[in-house]
Each structure stands twice: as C-alpha cells, then as structure tokens.
C-alpha cells in the first residue's frame, strides 16, 4: 500500500518533504515541496480554494550550473512576526506587519552541496517569497539567464493587464479573460516614446485578476533592488504565468554576487475587492527606513507650469531652432518663440496663485536650456540641469517664492540620457539646494543612453535608487516619471514621494484615457506605491487651450475632484491652469481643502474596472474626505459614514455631478450642497457616466 501511495505521489510530481504554513488568521495556506526531480515548488490556497496550484521555482544561470532541479531539503525553519510601524506619510498612520514565515534551505549534491534558501512570508492578505544566495565557496558571482518562478493559476481568470514591455507602462489597461490576451495583444500595444515588447502573451505587474469563484488576486514584486524588473509570460494553454526578467544591452538578465537575495514575489489575495486596496503587503516586505531625520520629507500639493505645454498651448523650448548644442548655443542671441511658458513673470503668476490658495509648491518645466531638440535624437549631452534660459531668473524666483511662503519644484528631464544625468547629478542637486528647491520631478522620456539598456533592466533599477539616495543627501524629495514602477521602496526611502510609471493625466491631452482607467489603477499600479497622476483638470476640452488639439478629458469635472481621494498620493498636483480654476473657485475649494496625508482610510465599495468609493481621515485633524468614481456607466454610489465618531453631527459639503452631467457631452455640470451627517447617515449619490462625487466633512 505504502509503495502505491509513494508511486502516486511521484507520478503527480510531488514528494514527501512537503512543508506547510498558515497565515495568522488561518485563511491562507502555503505548501512547499520538492518534485521528483528535486525542483522546488509551492502552492497557495485561500479559504481552501486554490489560488496558485503547485508551481515550480528556480533560476537558470549562464556561467554556473543552473539552480532549477537536483535539490534536496537540508533544513526548514518556521517563525512568526508581528509589529506595527509608522510610515513617514501614507494612507494610515500605522501599519501592521504580521506574518508566519517558512525558510527552506536547499542544496544540490551534484554541485558540491551548493545551497540556496527560499523564504516564504504568509500574511493575512497574501504571500511574499524570495530567493536567497548565501555566501559560500561554491557560489560567488553568477549571471542570470532567466528566473523561472511560476504562478500556476486555478482558472482562466478575468485579468486587468498591460502588455509586457521592457521600457514603458504607459498603456491603457485591457480587461479580458487570460485566454484572450494573445488575440488582444496587437491592439493593446499603442505607440510610445520608448517601448520594447517581448512576447505575444507577456504581461506587466502588478497584474490584477478575478477568478470565476470571486477571488481577487494581484501578482507583483516588492523591494526591487539591484535586480531587473519582473514581467510575466502567460502559458495560455495551461494558465501558468512565469517570471520574465528584463535583459541588459547584451541580453543578460542579472549580475549577482553572493550574499544576495532576489526581490520578493508577491501574491495578494482576498474575496473582497476592497482588501486589495487596503493591503500593505508590498510595503511590509520592504526594509524599515534607515533615515534618521525625516523631518524634511513632507507631503506636497502643487501647481505647475506644465499642463499648458502638455496641451500644446505653450512650449518647453525657448525658440524655434531645430538644433542646439549644450554650452555652445548662445540663447541670448536667438529669437524667442513667444510661447515659452517658464519665464519669470509667468512663473510669478503661478506662485501668486499657489500663495493665494494655500498650495505648497510650484513645479516649473522648460526652465533649462536644451529643449529645442531634446526628443528622439539620442543626444548624449542634452541637458546640464543647471543652466536656465535667459528669461528664467532663478535667483529672483527663489526670492519671490520664499517671500510668499511657496516652495519651488525642480524639473530634471534626462531625455533617457542617464549617463549624462549621472555626470551632472551632484551639481544639479547642489544647484537646487542653493536656490531653494527641495523636490525634483525627474523624467526618462525616450530610449536609454547607455544605448541598448532598458528602462526596467538592472542597470536602470540601480540608477533610480542611486538618484533617490543621493537626493536624500541634499534633503531632496523625488518624483520620477517614466521610471520603474514602484515596489514599496518608499518605506525604506520615504523621499521617493511620487512616481509616474503608468498612463497619467497627460494622456487626456494625447487622445484620452479610458473612463475605467482610474477604477483600475488603485488595484494595479498603486499596490507598489503612489502615483503622480496629476488630477484636477476642469477645462475638459483641450481645444480651449490649443485649437489644434481635439482631445478631451474622459471624465466629468467632479470625477477629477474625487481622484484626490481615490488615487492616494502624498504628492498631489492641481494640474489645470490658474485662469481656469479662477472661473470655478467653488469647485476648486475641494482641491484647496483635501488632505494629502492620512490617519486612516476605509474602502466603502469597490470593484476593479467599475467603481471605487473611499473615505479617509486627514492626518492629525478632525476632517474626513470621500471620493467616489465610476467607469463609463452612470451609477448610484452608496455613501456611508460609519467612520465618523458616534453621536456627533458634522457638516458635509458634497460636490456632485449635475443631473445632466456626462463625461462626453456635459462634463462641467456640477452641483455643490451641504448636509448634516452622523455616523448613521447613508446617502445615495448619482454618478454620471465617468463621473464621481467628492465630499469634505468638518
Ligand atoms: C513626460 C512626463 O510624464 C511629463 O509630465 C513631462 O512634462 C514630460 N515628460 C517632459 O519632461
Ligand atoms: Ca510620462
């Protein structure tokens, strides 16, 4: 009988040394085992339903023997962890980090006992695991050919996916069954300034899925440090996702030196959609911050000399030359094009607007020389980050902003010439420190120099972190655009207050974002960290600014307000032009009031791709804000107020879509009213097509 059982187990590909751990609440169960060939495998269940079926783990290497099979288990250790930590900024003032851990030590006899470890952490909201390569005589340096981490799914789930790409995440999310990915891939790959797809079934993380039996599953990674970004390749016959790392210029996928560990691979799972939004698993898998002084890191609400260039009303460039040379072109002898927005007088208008309305800062783009031919030319020496155009008076603007109590946000567009940025970085940050700038928006538009490197390869991953750490030395906060999507590193480096790494509001001026876009991003992109989405566009017809641009914003005006609550970020832009806000000061009041840092957050209702309603309490204040948004379908949101202290009555100001509002025909119709609310109040609120509702409570 025993022999028969053993034979069955071997046939099924599993062997005896299975190890199990449960999540602290017992809902999740992880099983580790070795296959008959000595391949490490794992499986995950949630409330006894399969989430990840038995899936292989391993790394294929180039110059040393692969770490795929022939393993035996030397040792397994289990432990528990439970602590509560305080983020510098965030959606809540404290975060609980509670998991059960299994650490497996595995060795390969055929490789003279070379050993690795796989560490699993099982939380109530999901799983994290990583590979560890301890220092040993038989393992020093090695090159990764490919990581073969599998996620064998239990079905043909509905997925919210972006095409796998080594250079960009600026795609619209496709919602489809996994089996439809292949057929839909061609249309999903829309043009971008830099892009490199790799497979007809390649997908990006964070990948959000929903199973037919109602499980919400999110796959991503945490603590991506000195390793290349993981995409997923789908085997659409067997519904197995497998890791696919970003190569470097010569095709290698990672350069390792022991002791070392991979980033965490993460699976967040729940039967409630709202739990995915509330999960802090990715942060919990990152290291606590080592910064001793964090007093200089502060959430920011800002305006910027920006949208007028994005819409084509103004230009970043000073003149209309098509060729300029850094340090050679004498701009004082060239003819200005009359549309250069970053000029001293105009920037002062933005500073005035920020000061009048209590906004913290002003971003200015196009202030420095080189924008005439910055794009698409693969120029190495494109910007120096310290030389302003002749009409931008750095010292005078520093004085003026300081006199008004407004901070300035620097802009460093690298144009992908990253080697050049590193040449200038110290000088550029010192220039900021000297001129009163404590935050920088950096950008990586276009193909990377060194040529052949990708935005998401190990070399660039190291660059982004180098910039964040170096900026910290100057007490500078960083908001990087076109950089790697976040993996919770802001816990360790809280001066990383913003990132783009997805299709932002700018695309509303480049043809539009889908009405469901922002009902998906919090389930995908935002699981790794905040996004500088830049909401707040009130003039939804772009041709009001530029007659040649017929794009329109695919939301109502009120949905733009609600985004300040639903799209969490400690860095929030009021992205439209002051002249437009001045016409709608009643609606702008919400942007003035809304907090950017929170004591607590509650998901009142949510379904990826359809709707999200979130309430949050402002940090250290008795003020609450609610944002509700919907996709292309009008709907009725249910606003409950159970988060309010019991037995007290508060005044709520409700910013609602007008009864005749719709995102495509009447986006600017809105109505504002005040009502009394208590913790027992329940309100039904109509949201227009791609509409919303924003509430402030005092
Ligand atoms: C793309 C960024 O996302 C955008 O915000 C910026 O204005 C341009 N690059 C120019 O740097
Ligand atoms: Ca961008």
XYZ file of C-alpha atoms and ligand atoms in Angstrom:
710
model
C 0.000 0.000 0.000
C 2.766 2.416 1.017
C 4.541 1.731 -2.256
C 1.385 2.540 -4.195
C 0.968 5.853 -2.377
C 4.604 6.740 -2.992
C 4.252 5.832 -6.671
C 1.149 8.041 -6.950
C 2.939 10.961 -5.315
C 5.901 10.566 -7.631
C 3.613 10.416 -10.645
C 1.887 13.577 -9.512
C 5.326 15.135 -9.358
C 5.359 15.769 -5.612
C 7.456 14.141 -2.961
C 7.390 13.610 0.717
C 9.130 16.648 2.106
C 6.071 18.906 1.957
C 6.053 21.767 4.444
C 3.027 23.879 5.255
C 2.372 27.153 6.998
C -0.851 29.109 7.501
C -1.469 32.826 7.594
C -2.008 34.279 11.092
C -5.816 34.190 10.574
C -5.650 30.697 9.057
C -7.307 31.693 5.750
C -4.222 31.195 3.597
C -2.169 28.044 3.390
C 1.197 27.690 1.716
C 2.688 24.326 0.790
C 6.319 23.895 -0.152
C 7.561 20.645 -1.655
C 10.180 19.209 -3.973
C 9.217 17.457 -7.196
C 10.581 14.019 -8.065
C 13.381 15.767 -9.986
C 14.254 17.852 -6.980
C 12.612 21.028 -8.280
C 11.366 23.401 -5.569
C 7.585 24.004 -5.795
C 4.954 25.895 -3.843
C 1.167 26.115 -3.796
C -1.245 28.577 -2.180
C -4.879 28.283 -1.083
C -7.292 30.880 0.329
C -10.186 29.577 2.446
C -9.358 26.187 0.934
C -9.769 27.442 -2.648
C -6.701 27.108 -4.873
C -5.033 30.446 -5.682
C -1.696 29.166 -7.008
C -1.565 25.475 -7.904
C 1.715 23.582 -7.470
C 4.240 25.836 -9.243
C 7.943 25.490 -9.898
C 10.649 27.782 -8.585
C 14.187 28.169 -9.869
C 16.833 30.261 -11.573
C 18.622 29.479 -14.808
C 22.180 30.737 -14.833
C 24.718 31.421 -17.503
C 28.189 30.753 -16.187
C 27.496 28.369 -13.296
C 25.240 25.283 -13.157
C 21.526 26.159 -13.151
C 19.545 26.306 -9.914
C 16.482 24.520 -11.220
C 16.496 20.896 -10.026
C 18.502 18.233 -8.232
C 17.767 19.897 -4.889
C 17.307 18.226 -1.535
C 15.906 19.955 1.525
C 18.601 20.480 4.163
C 16.550 22.353 6.683
C 13.203 24.074 7.185
C 12.636 26.726 9.834
C 9.399 28.468 10.768
C 8.899 31.693 12.695
C 6.275 34.348 13.446
C 6.450 38.113 13.235
C 4.083 40.844 14.400
C 4.907 44.522 14.664
C 3.262 47.839 13.942
C 5.267 50.568 12.241
C 4.732 54.229 11.461
C 5.175 55.377 7.876
C 6.540 58.882 7.257
C 3.448 59.512 5.085
C 0.644 57.274 3.999
C -2.948 56.128 3.881
C -2.890 55.399 7.607
C -0.736 56.471 10.499
C 0.340 52.962 11.478
C 0.736 49.720 9.533
C 0.644 46.225 10.980
C 3.225 43.787 9.651
C 2.114 40.327 10.730
C 3.172 37.076 9.087
C 4.225 33.487 9.543
C 7.480 32.554 7.868
C 8.929 29.402 6.358
C 12.618 29.383 5.446
C 13.767 26.427 3.349
C 17.449 25.647 2.812
C 18.044 23.570 -0.313
C 21.255 22.078 -1.642
C 22.363 20.459 -4.892
C 24.512 17.354 -4.340
C 25.737 17.428 -7.931
C 27.052 20.964 -7.332
C 29.261 20.016 -4.374
C 26.497 20.849 -1.937
C 25.908 24.386 -3.267
C 22.911 25.723 -1.360
C 20.261 28.437 -1.660
C 17.339 29.463 0.512
C 13.749 30.273 -0.283
C 11.970 32.434 2.263
C 8.153 32.495 2.354
C 6.135 35.016 4.352
C 2.423 34.375 4.677
C 0.298 37.349 5.724
C -3.484 37.548 6.130
C -3.597 39.415 2.820
C -1.211 37.270 0.798
C 2.174 35.719 0.197
C 5.676 37.016 -0.386
C 8.685 34.832 -1.204
C 12.200 35.372 -2.401
C 15.390 33.509 -3.314
C 18.444 33.967 -1.116
C 22.009 33.153 -2.155
C 24.240 32.875 0.911
C 27.953 33.472 0.559
C 29.801 30.143 0.136
C 32.815 28.660 -1.581
C 30.650 27.241 -4.386
C 28.658 30.350 -5.100
C 30.231 33.753 -5.666
C 29.428 35.602 -8.849
C 26.880 34.461 -11.413
C 24.804 35.757 -14.296
C 21.076 35.106 -14.540
C 19.843 33.730 -17.839
C 16.246 33.687 -16.624
C 14.292 33.358 -13.431
C 11.716 30.557 -13.665
C 9.205 31.387 -10.971
C 5.804 30.038 -11.874
C 2.339 31.089 -10.799
C 0.035 28.257 -11.926
C -3.426 29.765 -11.831
C -6.543 27.842 -10.903
C -8.575 29.075 -13.868
C -8.975 31.303 -16.878
C -9.356 34.443 -14.790
C -10.575 37.847 -15.802
C -7.410 39.953 -15.927
C -6.627 43.674 -15.919
C -3.435 43.689 -17.929
C -0.822 45.763 -19.725
C 1.405 44.378 -22.491
C 4.737 43.209 -21.114
C 7.347 45.811 -22.090
C 10.951 46.489 -21.073
C 10.555 50.258 -21.407
C 7.091 51.542 -20.647
C 3.935 51.071 -18.617
C 2.119 53.908 -20.356
C -0.567 51.672 -21.857
C -4.310 51.511 -21.364
C -5.298 48.523 -19.256
C -7.057 45.753 -21.160
C -9.754 43.833 -19.300
C -10.202 40.319 -20.677
C -10.055 36.646 -19.895
C -6.462 35.423 -19.806
C -7.293 33.185 -22.777
C -7.968 36.337 -24.815
C -4.612 38.012 -24.161
C -2.968 36.682 -27.310
C -5.775 37.884 -29.591
C -5.923 41.305 -27.956
C -2.183 41.940 -27.684
C -1.713 43.675 -31.039
C -4.262 46.406 -30.293
C -3.036 46.741 -26.716
C 0.444 47.816 -27.843
C -0.063 51.501 -28.612
C 2.864 53.748 -29.638
C 5.220 55.192 -27.015
C 8.441 57.257 -26.992
C 10.368 54.155 -25.914
C 8.999 50.634 -25.954
C 10.094 47.036 -26.352
C 7.530 44.260 -26.069
C 8.876 40.724 -25.776
C 6.134 38.121 -26.122
C 2.599 37.762 -27.541
C 1.477 36.777 -24.041
C 3.837 38.978 -21.997
C 2.180 40.914 -19.153
C 3.320 43.510 -16.644
C 2.950 43.517 -12.908
C 1.119 44.493 -10.778
C -1.278 42.114 -12.556
C -4.806 42.157 -11.137
C -7.123 39.185 -11.701
C -10.541 37.994 -10.602
C -11.457 34.308 -10.592
C -14.877 32.965 -11.522
C -15.454 31.992 -7.913
C -14.866 35.563 -6.756
C -11.235 35.675 -5.640
C -9.287 38.880 -6.273
C -5.626 38.100 -6.960
C -2.781 40.569 -7.503
C 0.745 39.484 -8.531
C 3.654 41.896 -8.214
C 7.074 42.194 -6.595
C 8.469 44.014 -3.556
C 11.844 45.585 -2.803
C 13.237 45.582 -6.337
C 16.889 46.406 -5.613
C 19.940 45.579 -7.783
C 17.916 43.137 -9.896
C 15.946 43.522 -13.090
C 12.206 44.106 -13.227
C 9.983 41.045 -13.460
C 7.306 40.774 -16.107
C 5.147 37.674 -16.539
C 4.768 35.432 -19.546
C 1.492 33.562 -19.840
C 1.313 29.947 -20.973
C -2.254 30.345 -22.171
C -2.871 26.626 -22.672
C -2.164 25.775 -19.045
C -2.855 29.161 -17.442
C 0.629 29.342 -15.947
C 2.323 32.710 -15.510
C 6.101 32.632 -15.399
C 8.634 35.303 -14.461
C 10.374 37.025 -17.380
C 13.183 39.370 -16.379
C 14.295 42.448 -18.292
C 17.617 41.877 -20.089
C 20.517 44.306 -20.423
C 22.123 45.534 -23.644
C 23.853 42.174 -24.239
C 20.899 40.000 -23.258
C 21.885 39.045 -19.707
C 19.201 39.322 -17.071
C 21.136 39.928 -13.890
C 24.616 40.075 -12.395
C 24.734 38.524 -8.926
C 27.297 38.319 -6.174
C 26.610 36.354 -3.009
C 25.427 37.041 -0.366
C 22.397 38.314 -2.179
C 18.656 37.916 -2.476
C 16.057 38.419 -5.187
C 13.189 40.877 -4.766
C 10.065 39.383 -3.169
C 7.474 37.853 -5.469
C 4.044 38.795 -4.125
C 0.527 37.377 -4.373
C -2.166 39.460 -2.670
C -5.489 37.638 -2.390
C -8.943 38.164 -0.919
C -12.605 37.506 -1.632
C -13.249 41.249 -1.141
C -12.014 43.729 -3.733
C -11.549 46.424 -1.080
C -8.969 44.265 0.718
C -6.652 44.539 -2.282
C -6.785 48.333 -1.933
C -6.140 48.116 1.807
C -3.251 45.643 1.521
C 0.128 46.964 2.683
C 1.896 43.670 1.958
C 4.299 45.197 -0.564
C 5.428 47.853 1.948
C 5.680 45.272 4.711
C 8.161 43.291 2.611
C 10.455 46.313 2.320
C 13.022 47.298 4.915
C 12.276 49.997 7.514
C 13.779 53.357 6.703
C 17.368 53.993 7.758
C 16.942 57.777 7.508
C 17.453 59.210 10.982
C 15.943 62.606 10.221
C 12.767 62.561 8.129
C 11.506 66.000 9.154
C 12.376 67.379 5.700
C 10.065 64.900 3.940
C 6.626 66.447 3.620
C 3.544 65.698 1.502
C 3.006 68.365 -1.149
C 0.070 69.872 -3.008
C 1.321 71.782 -6.025
C 0.543 73.637 -9.216
C 2.854 73.730 -12.187
C 3.923 75.380 -15.383
C 3.114 72.132 -17.108
C -0.393 71.498 -18.487
C -0.059 74.433 -20.867
C 2.880 72.638 -22.542
C 1.217 69.232 -22.460
C -1.823 70.658 -24.261
C 0.361 72.489 -26.783
C -0.693 75.980 -25.686
C 2.920 76.827 -24.719
C 6.359 75.290 -25.242
C 9.186 73.953 -23.107
C 11.618 75.360 -25.701
C 12.712 78.992 -25.729
C 12.983 79.395 -29.505
C 12.082 77.590 -32.720
C 15.569 76.338 -33.626
C 15.678 72.656 -34.539
C 19.290 72.129 -33.472
C 21.051 73.444 -30.386
C 24.256 72.476 -28.564
C 24.742 72.472 -24.854
C 27.226 75.157 -23.820
C 27.595 76.406 -27.404
C 24.220 77.868 -28.375
C 24.011 81.465 -27.151
C 20.317 81.775 -26.340
C 20.552 85.498 -25.694
C 21.258 85.871 -29.426
C 18.347 83.690 -30.579
C 14.794 84.840 -31.245
C 12.314 83.707 -28.568
C 9.258 81.914 -29.964
C 6.917 83.929 -27.746
C 5.366 80.739 -26.306
C 7.983 79.868 -23.705
C 5.985 79.373 -20.509
C 8.840 79.156 -17.984
C 9.537 82.886 -17.949
C 9.961 84.828 -14.724
C 6.793 86.939 -14.976
C 4.581 83.977 -15.817
C 6.068 81.746 -13.113
C 5.316 84.515 -10.617
C 1.634 84.244 -11.570
C 1.695 80.587 -10.566
C 3.493 81.439 -7.331
C 0.797 84.046 -6.613
C -1.934 81.526 -7.293
C -0.321 78.945 -5.004
C 0.133 81.530 -2.240
C -3.465 82.805 -2.534
C -4.862 79.292 -2.241
C -2.609 77.727 0.346
C -0.901 75.325 -2.063
C 2.593 74.256 -1.064
C 4.633 74.421 -4.227
C 5.107 75.307 -7.901
C 6.692 72.991 -10.473
C 8.338 74.623 -13.481
C 9.233 72.655 -16.606
C 11.165 74.032 -19.566
C 13.297 76.347 -17.413
C 16.664 75.000 -18.566
C 18.487 75.120 -21.881
C 18.260 72.286 -24.388
C 14.567 71.650 -25.056
C 14.697 72.595 -28.753
C 15.912 69.129 -29.855
C 15.658 67.103 -26.638
C 13.475 64.382 -28.003
C 14.036 61.426 -30.309
C 17.615 62.297 -31.351
C 19.503 60.010 -28.949
C 21.545 63.015 -27.804
C 24.060 62.245 -25.099
C 24.856 65.773 -23.866
C 21.296 67.065 -23.983
C 20.758 68.975 -20.695
C 23.073 70.128 -17.892
C 20.326 70.760 -15.279
C 21.965 73.975 -14.072
C 21.735 76.486 -16.941
C 18.465 78.419 -17.231
C 17.066 80.041 -20.355
C 17.702 83.835 -20.428
C 14.101 84.670 -19.460
C 14.106 82.481 -16.315
C 15.632 84.313 -13.344
C 16.469 81.622 -10.804
C 17.583 83.963 -8.022
C 14.657 86.345 -8.367
C 12.154 83.464 -8.395
C 13.788 81.981 -5.328
C 13.404 85.306 -3.542
C 9.821 85.781 -4.721
C 8.640 82.265 -3.862
C 10.248 82.435 -0.443
C 8.618 85.791 0.271
C 5.228 84.188 -0.462
C 5.886 81.015 1.527
C 5.802 78.827 -1.579
C 8.311 76.088 -2.429
C 9.682 75.524 -5.933
C 9.794 72.069 -7.530
C 12.722 71.450 -9.860
C 12.388 69.562 -13.152
C 15.112 67.258 -14.484
C 14.171 65.698 -17.809
C 17.006 63.336 -18.739
C 15.646 62.518 -22.198
C 16.832 58.980 -21.394
C 20.453 60.125 -21.368
C 21.072 58.671 -17.961
C 24.834 58.593 -18.158
C 24.635 62.335 -18.744
C 22.317 62.840 -15.752
C 24.750 60.982 -13.521
C 27.543 63.252 -14.806
C 25.609 66.270 -13.572
C 23.718 64.897 -10.626
C 25.770 66.338 -7.773
C 25.970 69.761 -9.391
C 22.260 69.657 -10.184
C 21.237 68.791 -6.622
C 23.617 71.381 -5.181
C 22.099 73.959 -7.560
C 18.677 73.035 -6.161
C 19.839 73.319 -2.572
C 21.376 76.730 -3.340
C 18.189 78.014 -4.943
C 15.504 76.846 -2.548
C 14.240 73.712 -4.292
C 13.502 70.737 -2.011
C 11.809 68.434 -4.532
C 12.576 67.282 -8.051
C 10.415 65.790 -10.765
C 12.739 63.710 -12.922
C 11.904 62.192 -16.290
C 13.214 59.446 -18.559
C 11.475 60.006 -21.903
C 12.943 58.071 -24.844
C 15.454 55.267 -25.265
C 18.146 54.954 -22.627
C 21.772 56.023 -23.053
C 23.921 53.864 -22.483
C 22.298 52.604 -25.688
C 20.715 49.188 -25.519
C 19.805 49.411 -21.842
C 16.105 49.282 -20.998
C 14.131 51.391 -18.523
C 13.405 48.298 -16.408
C 16.774 46.499 -16.515
C 19.084 46.025 -13.541
C 21.328 48.914 -14.631
C 18.434 51.388 -14.618
C 16.910 49.932 -11.445
C 20.238 50.772 -9.829
C 20.229 54.262 -11.321
C 16.770 55.165 -9.966
C 17.786 54.143 -6.455
C 21.160 55.895 -6.772
C 19.270 59.113 -7.588
C 16.894 58.695 -4.622
C 19.720 58.039 -2.153
C 21.865 60.833 -3.494
C 18.920 63.246 -3.388
C 18.404 62.312 0.267
C 21.928 63.567 0.937
C 20.703 67.004 -0.164
C 17.306 66.626 1.614
C 15.561 66.463 -1.736
C 12.301 64.603 -2.430
C 12.000 62.726 -5.733
C 9.091 62.207 -8.125
C 10.395 60.169 -11.064
C 8.435 59.838 -14.295
C 8.963 57.012 -16.825
C 10.979 55.246 -14.114
C 10.486 51.691 -12.865
C 7.056 51.013 -11.314
C 7.265 51.146 -7.522
C 7.755 48.060 -5.361
C 7.275 49.595 -1.915
C 10.769 51.108 -1.706
C 9.261 54.334 -0.377
C 9.085 52.620 3.031
C 12.876 52.464 3.082
C 13.440 55.686 1.134
C 10.479 57.926 2.011
C 11.876 60.834 -0.024
C 10.552 58.881 -3.016
C 7.225 60.696 -2.758
C 5.998 60.142 -6.292
C 6.333 58.137 -9.453
C 4.539 58.020 -12.744
C 5.114 54.524 -14.242
C 1.654 54.335 -15.759
C -0.558 56.305 -18.116
C -1.127 59.594 -16.322
C -3.454 62.525 -16.906
C -1.129 63.786 -19.670
C -2.746 61.210 -21.978
C -6.066 63.062 -21.687
C -4.319 65.590 -23.927
C -2.848 62.885 -26.194
C -6.174 61.279 -27.189
C -7.642 60.371 -23.808
C -7.675 57.798 -21.035
C -10.477 55.239 -20.876
C -13.288 56.042 -18.408
C -12.436 52.883 -16.419
C -8.706 53.788 -16.163
C -8.713 55.206 -12.650
C -11.063 52.477 -11.368
C -8.253 50.012 -12.215
C -5.007 51.821 -11.290
C -5.510 51.560 -7.496
C -5.742 47.763 -7.944
C -2.664 47.576 -10.162
C -0.055 50.316 -10.313
C -0.784 51.731 -6.855
C -0.128 48.476 -4.957
C 3.599 49.316 -5.114
C 3.374 52.993 -4.167
C 1.779 56.312 -5.002
C 1.412 57.773 -8.462
C 1.836 61.381 -9.567
C -1.354 61.073 -11.627
C -1.814 64.891 -11.764
C -5.618 65.186 -11.492
C -7.698 68.344 -11.315
C -8.385 69.176 -14.974
C -11.500 71.387 -15.050
C -11.271 72.532 -18.695
C -12.039 69.168 -20.230
C -11.984 70.403 -23.880
C -8.311 70.715 -24.749
C -9.000 72.885 -27.799
C -9.949 75.671 -25.394
C -6.157 75.945 -24.860
C -4.894 74.794 -28.228
C -7.256 74.941 -31.208
C -5.238 72.188 -32.932
C -5.749 69.678 -30.123
C -9.152 67.986 -30.209
C -8.578 65.610 -27.304
C -10.938 65.791 -24.385
C -10.730 64.596 -20.813
C -12.691 61.356 -20.415
C -14.202 62.226 -17.026
C -16.580 64.764 -15.555
C -15.148 67.718 -13.657
C -16.358 66.230 -10.379
C -14.587 62.915 -11.044
C -11.378 64.961 -11.276
C -12.061 66.099 -7.690
C -12.819 62.600 -6.443
C -9.440 61.385 -7.772
C -7.675 63.328 -4.975
C -9.136 60.760 -2.600
C -9.300 57.584 -4.700
C -5.753 57.934 -6.169
C -3.711 58.065 -2.990
C -0.536 60.140 -3.227
C 1.441 62.309 -0.788
C 2.185 64.461 -3.826
C -0.918 65.857 -5.491
C -0.971 68.309 -8.345
C -3.717 70.754 -9.175
C -2.871 70.246 -12.813
C -5.062 72.760 -14.644
C -4.299 76.417 -15.333
C -4.913 79.103 -12.673
C -7.065 81.046 -15.192
C -9.423 78.053 -15.358
C -9.531 77.474 -11.621
C -10.389 81.136 -11.142
C -13.607 80.515 -13.103
C -14.639 77.666 -10.785
C -13.461 78.712 -7.351
C -16.459 76.983 -5.727
C -15.331 73.589 -7.084
C -11.642 74.427 -6.578
C -12.417 74.757 -2.876
C -12.332 70.940 -2.639
C -8.766 70.840 -4.013
C -7.765 73.539 -1.509
C -9.308 71.584 1.349
C -8.419 67.992 0.561
C -5.628 66.469 2.650
C -2.554 64.720 1.208
C -1.641 62.694 4.294
C -3.946 60.460 6.308
C -4.629 58.888 9.693
C -6.897 56.202 8.293
C -8.642 55.044 5.136
C -11.783 52.985 4.501
C -12.927 51.390 1.247
C -16.710 51.869 1.233
C -17.262 49.994 -2.047
C -15.042 48.877 -4.915
C -14.876 46.670 -7.968
C -11.848 46.846 -10.295
C -12.763 48.322 -13.651
C -16.163 49.541 -12.411
C -16.145 51.798 -9.353
C -14.300 52.830 -6.181
C -15.598 54.752 -3.164
C -13.027 55.559 -0.469
C -13.173 57.627 2.724
C -10.101 58.958 4.518
C -9.382 60.908 7.689
C -6.867 63.773 7.369
C -3.710 63.289 9.404
C -3.983 64.899 12.816
C -7.287 66.645 12.024
C -10.985 66.016 12.524
C -11.612 66.258 8.805
C -12.729 63.469 6.504
C -12.915 63.244 2.724
C -14.745 60.832 0.444
C -14.101 60.197 -3.230
C -16.385 58.078 -5.392
C -15.699 57.346 -9.059
C -17.302 55.235 -11.759
C -16.362 53.950 -15.216
C -18.308 54.685 -18.421
C -21.515 53.565 -16.688
C -23.501 56.014 -14.591
C -24.296 54.525 -11.189
C -25.552 55.225 -7.742
C -22.834 55.275 -5.092
C -23.735 54.459 -1.505
C -22.027 56.802 0.917
C -21.919 55.533 4.480
C -20.308 57.452 7.337
C -19.645 54.762 9.944
C -16.065 56.020 10.192
C -17.267 59.215 11.943
C -17.147 59.372 15.735
C -20.501 58.184 17.140
C -23.137 60.613 18.406
C -21.776 63.751 16.756
C -23.177 65.769 13.877
C -20.870 67.086 11.150
C -21.300 69.303 8.111
C -20.558 67.598 4.814
C -20.008 69.532 1.595
C -20.968 67.363 -1.363
C -19.545 68.075 -4.811
C -21.771 66.131 -7.200
C -22.137 65.666 -10.935
C -25.008 67.823 -12.211
C -28.184 65.851 -13.007
C -27.471 66.489 -16.700
C -23.722 65.679 -16.498
C -21.928 63.118 -18.642
C -18.231 62.833 -19.419
C -18.592 63.156 -23.181
C -21.460 65.653 -23.549
C -21.657 67.740 -20.398
C -18.604 67.165 -18.206
C -18.531 70.539 -16.467
C -22.005 70.315 -14.949
C -21.792 70.125 -11.153
C -23.770 70.979 -8.034
C -22.443 71.718 -4.542
C -24.530 71.392 -1.407
C -24.015 70.999 2.327
C -25.825 68.463 4.503
C -25.609 67.353 8.130
C -24.260 63.839 8.660
C -23.682 61.448 11.551
C -22.080 58.026 11.711
C -25.542 56.567 10.914
C -26.172 58.571 7.738
C -26.477 56.683 4.464
C -26.685 58.672 1.228
C -27.377 57.522 -2.283
C -25.429 59.638 -4.735
C -25.809 59.617 -8.536
C -22.563 59.484 -10.516
C -22.707 60.465 -14.198
C -21.011 58.414 -16.930
C -17.299 58.511 -15.992
C -18.415 60.737 -13.157
C -17.833 60.982 -9.474
C -18.608 62.569 -6.192
C -16.326 64.294 -3.690
C -17.234 65.029 -0.092
C -15.441 67.036 2.565
C -16.569 66.732 6.179
C -15.664 69.007 9.045
C 6.776 63.097 -19.631
C 6.249 63.382 -18.274
O 5.329 62.406 -17.852
C 5.623 64.749 -18.317
O 4.980 65.031 -17.097
C 6.673 65.772 -18.648
O 6.080 67.027 -18.739
C 7.345 65.434 -19.972
N 7.786 64.088 -19.968
C 8.528 66.337 -20.267
O 9.552 66.050 -19.357
Ca 5.128 60.090 -18.959
